[in-house]
Short mmCIF file of C-alpha atoms in Angstrom, two decimals:
data_model
loop_
_atom_site.label_atom_id
_atom_site.label_comp_id
_atom_site.label_asym_id
_atom_site.label_seq_id
_atom_site.Cartn_x
_atom_site.Cartn_y
_atom_site.Cartn_z
CA UNK A 1 -64.49 56.49 -13.46
CA UNK A 2 -64.42 52.86 -14.55
CA UNK A 3 -61.05 52.39 -12.88
CA UNK A 4 -62.59 53.53 -9.58
CA UNK A 5 -64.65 50.31 -9.43
CA UNK A 6 -62.53 47.92 -11.54
CA UNK A 7 -59.09 47.48 -10.02
CA UNK A 8 -57.91 45.63 -13.16
CA UNK A 9 -58.28 48.85 -15.15
CA UNK A 10 -56.34 50.77 -12.51
CA UNK A 11 -53.54 48.17 -12.67
CA UNK A 12 -53.27 48.47 -16.46
CA UNK A 13 -53.47 52.27 -16.42
CA UNK A 14 -51.70 53.30 -13.21
CA UNK A 15 -51.30 56.97 -14.20
CA UNK A 16 -55.00 57.74 -14.49
CA UNK A 17 -56.05 60.86 -12.63
CA UNK A 18 -58.88 60.65 -10.13
CA UNK A 19 -62.17 61.90 -11.57
CA UNK A 20 -63.27 65.38 -10.41
CA UNK A 21 -65.60 65.47 -7.44
CA UNK A 22 -69.28 66.01 -8.24
CA UNK A 23 -72.51 65.89 -6.32
CA UNK A 24 -73.52 62.23 -5.77
CA UNK A 25 -76.25 61.99 -8.39
CA UNK A 26 -74.21 63.82 -11.04
CA UNK A 27 -71.25 61.57 -10.27
CA UNK A 28 -73.37 58.46 -10.70
CA UNK A 29 -74.76 59.73 -14.05
CA UNK A 30 -71.21 60.44 -15.20
CA UNK A 31 -70.18 56.88 -14.33
CA UNK A 32 -73.19 55.40 -16.15
CA UNK A 33 -72.45 57.49 -19.24
CA UNK A 34 -68.81 56.51 -19.24
CA UNK A 35 -69.54 52.78 -19.00
CA UNK A 36 -72.11 53.13 -21.80
CA UNK A 37 -69.62 55.05 -23.95
CA UNK A 38 -67.03 52.36 -23.31
CA UNK A 39 -69.41 49.62 -24.52
CA UNK A 40 -70.47 51.67 -27.55
CA UNK A 41 -66.83 52.27 -28.49
CA UNK A 42 -66.01 48.58 -28.07
CA UNK A 43 -68.85 47.72 -30.46
CA UNK A 44 -67.58 49.94 -33.27
CA UNK A 45 -64.96 47.50 -34.62
CA UNK A 46 -67.51 44.67 -34.78
CA UNK A 47 -70.99 44.02 -33.39
CA UNK A 48 -70.90 43.13 -29.71
CA UNK A 49 -73.20 40.98 -27.57
CA UNK A 50 -73.10 41.46 -23.80
CA UNK A 51 -74.56 38.54 -21.83
CA UNK A 52 -75.76 39.16 -18.26
CA UNK A 53 -76.64 35.90 -16.55
CA UNK A 54 -78.76 35.46 -13.38
CA UNK A 55 -80.11 39.02 -13.30
CA UNK A 56 -82.31 38.05 -10.36
CA UNK A 57 -79.21 38.24 -8.16
CA UNK A 58 -78.31 41.79 -9.28
CA UNK A 59 -78.62 44.63 -6.77
CA UNK A 60 -80.60 47.79 -7.53
CA UNK A 61 -77.52 49.88 -8.37
CA UNK A 62 -76.40 47.36 -11.03
CA UNK A 63 -79.91 47.22 -12.48
CA UNK A 64 -79.96 51.01 -12.78
CA UNK A 65 -76.85 50.71 -14.94
CA UNK A 66 -78.65 48.18 -17.16
CA UNK A 67 -81.63 50.55 -17.53
CA UNK A 68 -79.31 53.41 -18.47
CA UNK A 69 -77.42 51.35 -21.06
CA UNK A 70 -80.70 50.16 -22.60
CA UNK A 71 -81.80 53.75 -23.18
CA UNK A 72 -78.52 54.80 -24.77
CA UNK A 73 -77.62 51.97 -27.17
CA UNK A 74 -80.54 52.08 -29.59
CA UNK A 75 -78.32 53.17 -32.51
CA UNK A 76 -75.27 51.09 -31.57
CA UNK A 77 -74.31 47.62 -32.93
CA UNK A 78 -74.66 46.33 -29.38
CA UNK A 79 -77.01 43.61 -28.11
CA UNK A 80 -77.55 43.12 -24.37
CA UNK A 81 -78.93 39.69 -23.49
CA UNK A 82 -80.07 39.15 -19.91
CA UNK A 83 -81.32 35.94 -18.32
CA UNK A 84 -83.14 35.43 -15.03
CA UNK A 85 -85.28 32.91 -13.18
CA UNK A 86 -88.79 34.29 -13.22
CA UNK A 87 -89.76 32.25 -10.16
CA UNK A 88 -87.34 34.43 -8.17
CA UNK A 89 -88.88 37.74 -9.26
CA UNK A 90 -91.89 38.87 -7.21
CA UNK A 91 -93.67 42.21 -7.53
CA UNK A 92 -91.38 43.97 -5.03
CA UNK A 93 -88.16 42.46 -6.45
CA UNK A 94 -85.74 45.11 -7.83
CA UNK A 95 -85.66 43.34 -11.20
CA UNK A 96 -89.44 43.70 -11.52
CA UNK A 97 -89.08 47.48 -11.52
CA UNK A 98 -86.29 47.28 -14.08
CA UNK A 99 -88.34 45.08 -16.40
CA UNK A 100 -91.18 47.55 -16.21
CA UNK A 101 -88.79 50.34 -17.17
CA UNK A 102 -87.24 48.36 -20.04
CA UNK A 103 -90.67 47.53 -21.47
CA UNK A 104 -90.92 51.17 -22.57
CA UNK A 105 -87.75 50.95 -24.68
CA UNK A 106 -88.24 50.42 -28.42
CA UNK A 107 -85.49 47.84 -28.75
CA UNK A 108 -86.62 45.69 -25.82
CA UNK A 109 -87.88 42.14 -26.36
CA UNK A 110 -88.72 39.63 -23.64
CA UNK A 111 -88.66 35.93 -24.52
CA UNK A 112 -90.44 33.67 -22.06
CA UNK A 113 -88.61 30.34 -21.96
CA UNK A 114 -90.83 27.36 -21.33
CA UNK A 115 -89.70 23.78 -20.70
CA UNK A 116 -88.07 21.90 -23.56
CA UNK A 117 -90.34 19.86 -25.81
CA UNK A 118 -90.02 16.08 -25.73
CA UNK A 119 -87.98 16.01 -28.91
CA UNK A 120 -85.66 18.72 -27.57
CA UNK A 121 -85.16 16.77 -24.35
CA UNK A 122 -84.21 13.76 -26.45
CA UNK A 123 -81.66 15.90 -28.35
CA UNK A 124 -80.22 17.20 -25.09
CA UNK A 125 -79.90 13.67 -23.72
CA UNK A 126 -78.11 12.45 -26.85
CA UNK A 127 -75.71 15.40 -26.78
CA UNK A 128 -74.61 14.23 -23.34
CA UNK A 129 -73.53 10.92 -24.89
CA UNK A 130 -76.46 8.79 -23.71
CA UNK A 131 -77.31 7.42 -27.19
CA UNK A 132 -78.54 4.11 -25.77
CA UNK A 133 -81.42 5.75 -23.92
CA UNK A 134 -84.73 4.39 -25.21
CA UNK A 135 -87.45 6.76 -26.50
CA UNK A 136 -89.70 5.58 -23.66
CA UNK A 137 -87.18 6.55 -21.00
CA UNK A 138 -86.55 9.84 -22.79
CA UNK A 139 -90.31 10.53 -22.70
CA UNK A 140 -90.38 9.61 -19.00
CA UNK A 141 -87.58 12.06 -18.27
CA UNK A 142 -89.45 14.78 -20.14
CA UNK A 143 -92.63 14.08 -18.23
CA UNK A 144 -90.83 14.01 -14.89
CA UNK A 145 -88.87 17.23 -15.48
CA UNK A 146 -91.42 19.13 -17.56
CA UNK A 147 -88.54 19.92 -19.87
CA UNK A 148 -86.45 21.83 -17.31
CA UNK A 149 -82.89 21.61 -18.73
CA UNK A 150 -81.28 21.58 -15.28
CA UNK A 151 -83.52 18.72 -14.16
CA UNK A 152 -82.77 16.79 -17.34
CA UNK A 153 -79.01 17.26 -17.01
CA UNK A 154 -78.99 16.28 -13.35
CA UNK A 155 -81.04 13.12 -13.94
CA UNK A 156 -78.90 12.00 -16.87
CA UNK A 157 -75.72 12.38 -14.78
CA UNK A 158 -77.21 10.14 -12.09
CA UNK A 159 -78.38 7.32 -14.35
CA UNK A 160 -76.15 4.21 -14.15
CA UNK A 161 -74.00 4.10 -17.28
CA UNK A 162 -74.15 0.32 -17.52
CA UNK A 163 -77.87 -0.11 -16.89
CA UNK A 164 -79.76 2.60 -18.74
CA UNK A 165 -83.03 0.64 -19.00
CA UNK A 166 -82.90 -0.31 -15.33
CA UNK A 167 -82.64 3.42 -14.67
CA UNK A 168 -86.42 3.69 -15.11
CA UNK A 169 -87.02 2.70 -11.47
CA UNK A 170 -84.14 4.93 -10.39
CA UNK A 171 -85.72 7.79 -12.29
CA UNK A 172 -89.12 7.45 -10.69
CA UNK A 173 -87.58 7.42 -7.21
CA UNK A 174 -86.19 10.93 -7.66
CA UNK A 175 -88.47 13.44 -5.90
CA UNK A 176 -89.64 16.46 -7.84
CA UNK A 177 -87.70 19.64 -7.27
CA UNK A 178 -84.20 20.58 -8.31
CA UNK A 179 -82.91 20.63 -4.73
CA UNK A 180 -83.76 16.97 -4.35
CA UNK A 181 -82.15 16.18 -7.71
CA UNK A 182 -78.97 17.93 -6.64
CA UNK A 183 -79.10 16.24 -3.25
CA UNK A 184 -79.28 12.84 -4.90
CA UNK A 185 -76.29 13.75 -7.03
CA UNK A 186 -74.34 14.92 -4.01
CA UNK A 187 -75.08 11.65 -2.24
CA UNK A 188 -72.90 9.87 -4.82
CA UNK A 189 -69.87 11.77 -3.52
CA UNK A 190 -67.88 10.59 -0.52
CA UNK A 191 -68.80 11.78 2.94
CA UNK A 192 -65.53 13.72 3.19
CA UNK A 193 -66.20 15.47 -0.12
CA UNK A 194 -69.69 16.45 1.01
CA UNK A 195 -68.35 17.84 4.27
CA UNK A 196 -65.77 19.96 2.47
CA UNK A 197 -68.34 21.18 -0.07
CA UNK A 198 -70.75 22.05 2.73
CA UNK A 199 -68.09 24.24 4.32
CA UNK A 200 -67.32 25.79 0.92
CA UNK A 201 -71.02 26.55 0.41
CA UNK A 202 -70.99 28.84 3.44
CA UNK A 203 -68.07 30.78 1.93
CA UNK A 204 -70.19 31.53 -1.14
CA UNK A 205 -70.78 30.58 -4.78
CA UNK A 206 -67.06 31.11 -5.35
CA UNK A 207 -64.38 30.01 -2.92
CA UNK A 208 -60.64 30.04 -2.59
CA UNK A 209 -58.67 26.85 -1.93
CA UNK A 210 -56.40 28.51 0.61
CA UNK A 211 -59.35 29.90 2.57
CA UNK A 212 -61.15 26.57 2.45
CA UNK A 213 -58.06 24.82 3.77
CA UNK A 214 -57.91 27.20 6.73
CA UNK A 215 -61.47 26.49 7.89
CA UNK A 216 -61.91 22.73 7.31
CA UNK A 217 -60.77 20.33 10.00
CA UNK A 218 -58.57 17.22 9.84
CA UNK A 219 -57.39 17.59 6.23
CA UNK A 220 -53.91 17.88 4.83
CA UNK A 221 -53.39 19.87 1.66
CA UNK A 222 -53.07 16.63 -0.32
CA UNK A 223 -56.27 15.10 1.05
CA UNK A 224 -58.18 18.32 0.47
CA UNK A 225 -56.95 18.47 -3.13
CA UNK A 226 -58.17 14.90 -3.59
CA UNK A 227 -61.66 15.84 -2.42
CA UNK A 228 -61.68 18.89 -4.66
CA UNK A 229 -60.72 16.69 -7.62
CA UNK A 230 -63.61 14.37 -6.73
CA UNK A 231 -66.05 17.28 -6.81
CA UNK A 232 -64.56 18.57 -10.09
CA UNK A 233 -64.93 15.16 -11.71
CA UNK A 234 -68.59 15.06 -10.68
CA UNK A 235 -69.10 18.59 -12.12
CA UNK A 236 -70.43 19.82 -8.81
CA UNK A 237 -67.81 22.57 -8.90
CA UNK A 238 -65.62 24.02 -11.64
CA UNK A 239 -62.29 25.81 -11.75
CA UNK A 240 -62.35 29.53 -12.44
CA UNK A 241 -60.11 30.66 -15.29
CA UNK A 242 -57.99 33.10 -13.29
CA UNK A 243 -55.58 30.32 -12.34
CA UNK A 244 -55.50 31.34 -8.67
CA UNK A 245 -56.88 28.14 -7.14
CA UNK A 246 -60.39 29.53 -7.12
CA UNK A 247 -63.50 27.44 -7.72
CA UNK A 248 -67.21 27.96 -8.02
CA UNK A 249 -70.23 25.71 -7.68
CA UNK A 250 -71.61 24.66 -11.04
CA UNK A 251 -74.93 26.22 -10.12
CA UNK A 252 -76.08 28.48 -7.33
CA UNK A 253 -78.68 25.89 -6.34
CA UNK A 254 -75.93 23.37 -5.64
CA UNK A 255 -74.43 25.78 -3.14
CA UNK A 256 -77.86 26.53 -1.64
CA UNK A 257 -78.69 22.86 -1.26
CA UNK A 258 -75.51 22.20 0.70
CA UNK A 259 -75.77 25.31 2.87
CA UNK A 260 -79.41 24.56 3.60
CA UNK A 261 -78.51 21.24 5.23
CA UNK A 262 -76.57 22.94 8.02
CA UNK A 263 -78.15 23.80 11.35
CA UNK A 264 -78.34 27.49 12.19
CA UNK A 265 -75.84 27.12 15.05
CA UNK A 266 -73.25 25.38 12.93
CA UNK A 267 -73.69 27.84 10.07
CA UNK A 268 -73.17 30.82 12.37
CA UNK A 269 -69.94 29.34 13.72
CA UNK A 270 -68.69 28.54 10.23
CA UNK A 271 -69.26 32.15 9.21
CA UNK A 272 -67.27 33.25 12.24
CA UNK A 273 -64.34 30.99 11.31
CA UNK A 274 -64.49 32.11 7.69
CA UNK A 275 -64.52 35.79 8.66
CA UNK A 276 -61.52 35.40 10.98
CA UNK A 277 -59.65 33.34 8.39
CA UNK A 278 -60.32 35.99 5.73
CA UNK A 279 -58.94 38.71 8.01
CA UNK A 280 -55.77 36.69 8.45
CA UNK A 281 -55.42 35.90 4.73
CA UNK A 282 -56.02 39.49 3.60
CA UNK A 283 -53.80 40.98 6.30
CA UNK A 284 -53.12 44.67 5.73
CA UNK A 285 -55.43 44.73 2.69
CA UNK A 286 -58.46 43.45 4.65
CA UNK A 287 -60.22 46.80 4.34
CA UNK A 288 -60.31 46.53 0.54
CA UNK A 289 -62.41 43.37 0.99
CA UNK A 290 -64.78 45.05 3.42
CA UNK A 291 -68.01 43.91 1.76
CA UNK A 292 -67.02 40.23 1.94
CA UNK A 293 -65.94 40.53 5.56
CA UNK A 294 -69.04 42.52 6.49
CA UNK A 295 -71.24 39.75 5.11
CA UNK A 296 -69.57 36.98 7.11
CA UNK A 297 -69.31 38.99 10.34
CA UNK A 298 -73.01 39.88 9.97
CA UNK A 299 -73.92 36.22 9.66
CA UNK A 300 -71.73 35.44 12.69
CA UNK A 301 -72.88 38.38 14.84
CA UNK A 302 -74.58 36.21 17.48
CA UNK A 303 -71.23 34.48 18.14
CA UNK A 304 -68.57 37.17 17.62
CA UNK A 305 -70.58 40.27 18.51
CA UNK A 306 -71.24 43.43 16.47
CA UNK A 307 -67.88 45.20 16.65
CA UNK A 308 -66.35 43.90 13.41
CA UNK A 309 -69.69 43.84 11.63
CA UNK A 310 -69.93 47.58 12.31
CA UNK A 311 -66.31 48.21 11.30
CA UNK A 312 -66.46 46.45 7.95
CA UNK A 313 -70.02 47.56 7.16
CA UNK A 314 -68.90 51.17 7.57
CA UNK A 315 -65.97 50.59 5.21
CA UNK A 316 -68.12 48.70 2.72
CA UNK A 317 -70.77 51.41 2.82
CA UNK A 318 -68.21 54.12 2.11
CA UNK A 319 -66.79 52.10 -0.80
CA UNK A 320 -70.31 51.64 -2.18
CA UNK A 321 -70.87 55.39 -1.94
CA UNK A 322 -67.60 55.93 -3.80
CA UNK A 323 -68.80 53.78 -6.70
CA UNK A 324 -72.29 55.38 -6.72
CA UNK A 325 -74.00 52.17 -5.53
CA UNK A 326 -76.19 54.13 -3.14
CA UNK A 327 -78.80 51.43 -2.54
CA UNK A 328 -76.06 48.96 -1.61
CA UNK A 329 -74.53 51.55 0.73
CA UNK A 330 -77.86 52.01 2.50
CA UNK A 331 -77.99 48.26 3.18
CA UNK A 332 -74.52 48.27 4.78
CA UNK A 333 -75.16 51.34 6.94
CA UNK A 334 -78.61 50.22 8.11
CA UNK A 335 -77.34 46.76 9.00
CA UNK A 336 -74.52 48.20 11.12
CA UNK A 337 -76.84 50.69 12.81
CA UNK A 338 -79.23 47.86 13.67
CA UNK A 339 -76.33 46.02 15.29
CA UNK A 340 -75.57 49.11 17.41
CA UNK A 341 -79.14 49.61 18.49
CA UNK A 342 -79.52 50.30 22.22
CA UNK A 343 -75.83 51.21 22.45
CA UNK A 344 -74.74 54.74 23.42
CA UNK A 345 -74.05 57.18 20.59
CA UNK A 346 -70.36 57.16 19.63
CA UNK A 347 -68.09 58.12 16.73
CA UNK A 348 -68.88 54.91 14.84
CA UNK A 349 -72.63 55.51 15.08
CA UNK A 350 -72.15 59.10 13.90
CA UNK A 351 -70.06 57.94 10.94
CA UNK A 352 -72.73 55.38 10.02
CA UNK A 353 -75.47 58.02 10.23
CA UNK A 354 -73.42 60.37 8.05
CA UNK A 355 -72.98 57.63 5.46
CA UNK A 356 -76.64 56.64 5.59
CA UNK A 357 -77.74 60.24 5.25
CA UNK A 358 -75.57 60.82 2.17
CA UNK A 359 -76.78 57.59 0.57
CA UNK A 360 -80.43 58.41 1.23
CA UNK A 361 -80.06 61.94 -0.14
CA UNK A 362 -78.76 60.47 -3.40
CA UNK A 363 -81.76 58.14 -3.78
CA UNK A 364 -84.60 59.77 -1.87
CA UNK A 365 -87.93 61.04 -3.10
CA UNK A 366 -89.06 64.53 -2.19
CA UNK A 367 -91.24 63.37 0.70
CA UNK A 368 -88.22 61.68 2.35
CA UNK A 369 -86.10 64.83 2.61
CA UNK A 370 -86.92 65.52 6.25
CA UNK A 371 -85.97 61.97 7.29
CA UNK A 372 -82.59 62.26 5.58
CA UNK A 373 -81.98 65.64 7.18
CA UNK A 374 -82.77 64.24 10.64
CA UNK A 375 -80.27 61.40 10.10
CA UNK A 376 -77.52 63.86 9.18
CA UNK A 377 -78.41 66.19 12.06
CA UNK A 378 -78.05 63.32 14.56
CA UNK A 379 -74.51 62.73 13.36
CA UNK A 380 -73.78 66.46 13.25
CA UNK A 381 -75.07 67.00 16.81
CA UNK A 382 -72.79 64.25 18.09
CA UNK A 383 -69.73 65.81 16.43
CA UNK A 384 -70.65 69.22 17.86
CA UNK A 385 -71.04 67.85 21.39
CA UNK A 386 -67.80 65.88 21.05
CA UNK A 387 -65.97 68.94 19.75
CA UNK A 388 -65.06 67.00 16.61
CA UNK A 389 -64.59 69.83 14.12
CA UNK A 390 -63.45 67.49 11.34
CA UNK A 391 -66.63 65.42 11.49
CA UNK A 392 -68.96 68.41 11.79
CA UNK A 393 -67.30 70.28 8.91
CA UNK A 394 -67.39 67.17 6.72
CA UNK A 395 -71.18 67.03 7.10
CA UNK A 396 -71.60 70.77 6.56
CA UNK A 397 -69.45 70.64 3.42
CA UNK A 398 -70.97 67.44 2.02
CA UNK A 399 -72.30 67.85 -1.55
CA UNK A 400 -75.20 65.64 -0.48
CA UNK A 401 -76.57 68.50 1.64
CA UNK A 402 -77.03 70.82 -1.36
CA UNK A 403 -80.40 69.28 -2.15
CA UNK A 404 -81.45 69.38 1.49
CA UNK A 405 -80.61 73.09 1.78
CA UNK A 406 -83.32 73.87 -0.79
CA UNK A 407 -85.93 72.15 1.38
CA UNK A 408 -84.89 73.31 4.84
CA UNK A 409 -83.05 76.60 4.64
CA UNK A 410 -83.37 77.33 8.36
CA UNK A 411 -81.81 73.98 9.30
CA UNK A 412 -79.05 74.52 6.74
CA UNK A 413 -78.22 77.98 8.05
CA UNK A 414 -78.10 76.74 11.64
CA UNK A 415 -75.91 73.81 10.68
CA UNK A 416 -73.39 76.00 8.87
CA UNK A 417 -73.34 78.57 11.66
CA UNK A 418 -72.66 75.89 14.29
CA UNK A 419 -69.88 74.37 12.15
CA UNK A 420 -68.22 77.77 11.72
CA UNK A 421 -67.85 78.12 15.50
CA UNK A 422 -65.70 74.98 15.61
CA UNK A 423 -63.05 76.06 13.11
CA UNK A 424 -60.41 78.81 13.28
CA UNK A 425 -61.96 81.96 11.76
CA UNK A 426 -59.22 82.44 9.14
CA UNK A 427 -58.78 78.77 8.17
CA UNK A 428 -59.51 77.17 4.79
CA UNK A 429 -62.24 75.13 6.47
CA UNK A 430 -63.91 78.38 7.54
CA UNK A 431 -63.55 79.71 4.00
CA UNK A 432 -65.21 76.63 2.53
CA UNK A 433 -68.10 76.87 4.99
CA UNK A 434 -68.52 80.58 4.34
CA UNK A 435 -68.66 79.90 0.62
CA UNK A 436 -71.69 77.66 1.19
CA UNK A 437 -73.12 80.11 3.69
CA UNK A 438 -73.27 82.82 1.01
CA UNK A 439 -75.92 80.99 -1.04
CA UNK A 440 -77.81 79.77 2.04
CA UNK A 441 -78.08 83.27 3.51
CA UNK A 442 -78.68 85.06 0.25
CA UNK A 443 -81.13 82.69 -1.44
CA UNK A 444 -82.72 80.42 1.16
CA UNK A 445 -82.74 83.07 3.94
CA UNK A 446 -83.08 86.03 1.49
CA UNK A 447 -80.64 88.04 3.65
CA UNK A 448 -78.55 89.93 1.09
CA UNK A 449 -76.38 91.95 3.47
CA UNK A 450 -75.34 88.96 5.57
CA UNK A 451 -74.66 86.97 2.39
CA UNK A 452 -72.31 89.67 1.08
CA UNK A 453 -70.63 89.87 4.50
CA UNK A 454 -70.01 86.09 4.40
CA UNK A 455 -68.73 86.50 0.84
CA UNK A 456 -66.20 89.15 1.90
CA UNK A 457 -64.95 86.97 4.75
CA UNK A 458 -64.67 83.93 2.50
CA UNK A 459 -62.82 85.86 -0.23
CA UNK A 460 -60.36 87.26 2.31
CA UNK A 461 -59.52 83.73 3.47
CA UNK A 462 -59.24 82.46 -0.12
CA UNK A 463 -56.87 85.27 -1.11
CA UNK A 464 -54.83 84.94 2.08
CA UNK A 465 -54.39 81.19 1.58
CA UNK A 466 -54.01 81.58 -2.24
CA UNK A 467 -56.84 79.08 -2.76
CA UNK A 468 -58.03 79.88 -6.28
CA UNK A 469 -60.73 77.22 -6.27
CA UNK A 470 -62.23 78.62 -3.07
CA UNK A 471 -62.09 82.17 -4.41
CA UNK A 472 -63.85 81.09 -7.59
CA UNK A 473 -66.54 79.14 -5.71
CA UNK A 474 -67.23 81.99 -3.29
CA UNK A 475 -67.42 84.58 -6.10
CA UNK A 476 -69.74 82.31 -8.09
CA UNK A 477 -72.06 81.86 -5.07
CA UNK A 478 -72.18 85.63 -4.58
CA UNK A 479 -73.02 86.10 -8.28
CA UNK A 480 -76.00 83.77 -7.89
CA UNK A 481 -77.18 85.77 -4.88
CA UNK A 482 -76.90 89.04 -6.85
CA UNK A 483 -79.00 87.60 -9.65
CA UNK A 484 -81.53 86.26 -7.13
CA UNK A 485 -81.87 89.71 -5.54
CA UNK A 486 -82.27 91.41 -8.94
CA UNK A 487 -78.81 92.96 -9.12
CA UNK A 488 -77.90 91.62 -12.58
CA UNK A 489 -75.00 94.00 -13.27
CA UNK A 490 -73.29 93.13 -9.99
CA UNK A 491 -74.00 89.45 -10.68
CA UNK A 492 -72.50 89.69 -14.15
CA UNK A 493 -69.41 91.46 -12.80
CA UNK A 494 -68.88 88.70 -10.23
CA UNK A 495 -69.60 86.00 -12.82
CA UNK A 496 -66.92 87.37 -15.14
CA UNK A 497 -64.43 87.39 -12.24
CA UNK A 498 -65.32 83.78 -11.38
CA UNK A 499 -64.95 82.78 -15.06
CA UNK A 500 -61.50 84.41 -15.09
CA UNK A 501 -60.54 82.40 -12.00
CA UNK A 502 -61.97 79.22 -13.57
CA UNK A 503 -59.35 79.48 -16.32
CA UNK A 504 -56.68 78.96 -13.64
CA UNK A 505 -58.15 75.73 -12.21
CA UNK A 506 -59.45 72.58 -13.89
CA UNK A 507 -63.04 72.62 -12.63
CA UNK A 508 -65.29 72.63 -15.71
CA UNK A 509 -68.44 71.82 -13.72
CA UNK A 510 -67.99 74.95 -11.62
CA UNK A 511 -67.35 77.04 -14.74
CA UNK A 512 -70.55 75.71 -16.34
CA UNK A 513 -72.59 76.80 -13.31
CA UNK A 514 -71.15 80.31 -13.14
CA UNK A 515 -71.49 80.85 -16.91
CA UNK A 516 -75.13 79.91 -16.46
CA UNK A 517 -75.42 82.80 -13.99
CA UNK A 518 -73.69 85.06 -16.52
CA UNK A 519 -76.22 84.03 -19.19
CA UNK A 520 -79.13 84.90 -16.89
CA UNK A 521 -77.66 88.26 -15.87
CA UNK A 522 -76.81 89.16 -19.48
CA UNK A 523 -80.37 88.42 -20.60
CA UNK A 524 -81.85 90.60 -17.84
CA UNK A 525 -79.78 93.65 -18.84
CA UNK A 526 -80.46 93.04 -22.54
CA UNK A 527 -76.96 91.91 -23.54
CA UNK A 528 -78.05 89.12 -25.90
CA UNK A 529 -74.66 88.81 -27.57
CA UNK A 530 -72.96 88.37 -24.19
CA UNK A 531 -75.50 85.71 -23.27
CA UNK A 532 -74.77 83.89 -26.54
CA UNK A 533 -71.03 83.90 -25.83
CA UNK A 534 -71.48 82.31 -22.39
CA UNK A 535 -74.09 79.82 -23.64
CA UNK A 536 -71.72 78.74 -26.42
CA UNK A 537 -68.92 78.28 -23.87
CA UNK A 538 -71.22 76.13 -21.73
CA UNK A 539 -72.14 73.99 -24.74
#
């Protein structure tokens, strides 16, 4: 599971098998547990401290991982230390919800950091090598900055090295606010360096030298390297340790200050150039960088149009779904759908609706079920009208619909029936749909005879195509229907058959579910020992 979202793990362990497919929420829980187990295991050899900086920039999916880890590590020699800027966190900020959740954990402690005291500011100044600074000037710096370490560091860097005392006037001329402090510092760089850094700021907090070189004008490689060295020497940027000519701004606010000086028109056109340059640089692997490209094409939409924004947002949304980052996926899909507003319905719109529906199902509250179902039905209706059996069947077979079936059985039955018309009656696709139809007819529609008829058809297809997994799933669904309709002996018989088939395929989740049916049926007929056997197997 970890390798699914960290390519470095996949590179080191190329023979890893793909994790088994689960329903979205179960898959996300499995991922969270596995990451937590990994951290707990890593902490066994020696105590481990995990530092998470700038939590105010984390998305909701990442914060959910933090909440999960916090609940699970109480007995582990593991300390998680998170930092954030409280001025960034308002009541509706995702981190605010996380902090409220963490407050309930026994091992949680929040430390409110205030400004440094005057003596601490003096220590910080002297650690920078400014021993000649007088106590009066040190006190003035403290008063001006209110002990903010970033303010203090920025001001000290800007003081003339050969005229510390004369720096008092220089100090008082600096406006309050870290943006102004950074701006003053940037003004000491050459005009060419500022221009290059401004372009880099639109790329992001991190930027690649090769990409930067492809979007700046009138610079040779040598001259650009010279300007980068100037920025490095001033500590405005720093080299990243990967050794791949990648850099990052020393602080996010440095990047924001530079980007904020650009006009909207120029910024939009820079995003367009960056997006096109990234496509060229990534070449055939551009789709694996979909989120980065989606961001820049979104920012450049007014210049380049919505086509590529939609393309890369769809890819990025699907990748987010694959790594259980459902909230992030919703953002991608909704942004692309907004770009296609007022355009005729097409395959791209249907794919975006399908993605948005699956993401919403994985995160929605009960009262939002109908909205999610309507989103999926819009996509399904398009596929039906277009005769796109693959798209329609994909929606009908989606694990995300399982939860929706419980809330709208009539809609589920209609959807499955319409999908069945599109596929050959003896195909594996028909068998898979019939397998789902068994439970929908038998439990949501309470139509036992039609459910058993669908079961017979599905089993015939499974046996004809020698699809053991399909045969097991169909038999297990029929066992649930038997139990639901108070036929426990029939249900137990089918459960035992499904358990026998489960031994031939590696699908433990499916075996757990069908053994659960066997437990229920055994209890109803009074076979307590049989129930114990199946319960022990589940455990």
